[in-house]
Amino acid sequence: MAFGTGPAAIKDIARKYLASAPGIDTGTQLASVMEDPRPVFNPDRRPHSWLVGVSVKGRLVGFVQVLLDGIVMRYSMFPLVSDRGSEESGAEWLNPARARKRIARAAPEGEIVDGPFLSFDRSPDRLVWAAVVKTRDGMKRMMFAAGKSVYEAPARRDTFG
Amino acid sequence: MARKSSDVQRLAGLELNALRLAGTLGDEFEKVRVPERGTTIFDLNGKPLFVRLPLSRGKEGLAYADIAVEPSLGAVLLAVSMGFHWKEAELLAEAGRAARKRRHSLKYDTVRFVAYSYPKIGVQFLAEHTEVLLLELVTWAEVPPARVDERSAPPRHSNEGIPLGPFPSNFERWSFIDETPPAIRRARARGFSTRIRNWDIGALHRIDPRTIRKSALEVRDLKLRLVDTRELHYSPRGTDHHVCYELRGQQTNVWCVGASAEMLLNFYRYTYDQVRLAQELGLGTLNNPSGLPYANVGLVVTVLEQLTSNALDVTMHVNPTFNVFRDQIRENRPSISFVPAHSRTVAGYTRNLMSIVNQLPYSGLLVYDPWPPNVGVITRWENFVTQTYQYAYSAVLQQV
């Protein structure tokens, strides 16, 4: 099976991590709700990990990323108010329809958007919604949406960015 | 060194009770008795390496614990293994049957357990102090004689030229004590002695550690440290100041290095925005941004030093270990961490001082990650074993 550990077990692993890891704010520990795990794929669509959203009062405050074998890779929190405005930083990550809309808006008219799926731009730290965009002449290219930022998959891979 | 069986029992009890207190050992270990005697496992050179203590609940075998007697093993508690009931007498009888099946006329006067390729264990048959047969435990396959000439050269520490130790292939036997390089043996022995000393404090002599209980180590005036953790503060006095570090999201999808540099400089009260930093680092403009080419990693050092008029002395570390980040945090300094295709900053660390059964102790970093663009995330914690660390940049404030 591609995703070795099932979503129920992954959710349980994420819940236990949040409850026991040192330094996690007690308010989050007490008030948080674990969302259903979503699969994260490599850009070539091989399974990579699971993303388990952590919500407080209906707002996504962070996520636990768990590898396929159940090892917790990280727990990441969105800033309450981001440094470039007061957008709801987490809202983008559990809403593929919104990501698809953003990618479609950035793509030239007439191009077809297939997807998106949760993936990453080269490093698993750089989570994105990825979609294959088909041009009018039948060519395919990959586009990424990371929050409000939409861009084409970088052609050059030997950079830190 | 722990040689007497009562010493081994006491140390095993203290180590196992600490794991129970930390929650690493579950309820099934509650009130399990630590036996006084176990099976001595010898090195190939004949010296005792460790003692294997079977842990049982009533008549039911639960697990076994390996307690070092040889200091160069580096730790007191080597392993707690569940799912295999250690019965010394039955294993020796089985080994005897397997030996006779292989060699009908086998004559021997001594049988002992040896770590023939630590942690692989076998049963060694000796006649007048000379080995006549060595069988691998449970599979009862014969372990062939040593083939020292055929070994490949072991890898070395990058700077020190010290081999990390022999890395034998399957079934290749080696002596843990004789073949571990002396410098590594000495370093591990120091860690072992420190651990023994830590368990030798007065308050712990008031308790009976021979039974595993969640509350066994809850002794007045004793605070057991299970986790080592620290985050950046305004000053090294962590108790009276809040965490002092701020997240900066990267302003374009390729400016993680600019954002990481901004975070580090902000900590030292330098205010350079990412547009300016991009200019210095050759990352283009807001309308036409680019990432930092792999070939230009050294530029981070130059730019940070230039922008602070050399008030910061910046060093680039290649393939940094966990201790590189930990040491910076202990000095109350952030560092920049490059992983493949991405850059972030490190503002804290945590590590378990108790290891989890059959696993390495957990080590995690508090990472201020500029991704996603314009937002960023604070990762608490990034599991150190799941990431590839390519470079780290430490910055030391120069004294006037």
Coordinates of C-alpha atoms in Angstrom, one line a residue, chain B residues 146-152 172-173 179:
Chain B
A146 CA 37.9 -13.7 11.5
R147 CA 39.0 -12.5 8.1
V148 CA 40.8 -9.3 9.1
D149 CA 42.7 -9.0 5.8
E150 CA 39.6 -8.8 3.8
R151 CA 38.0 -5.9 5.7
S152 CA 37.4 -2.6 3.9
E172 CA 32.3 -11.0 10.2
R173 CA 33.5 -11.1 13.7
E179 CA 39.1 -2.9 17.6

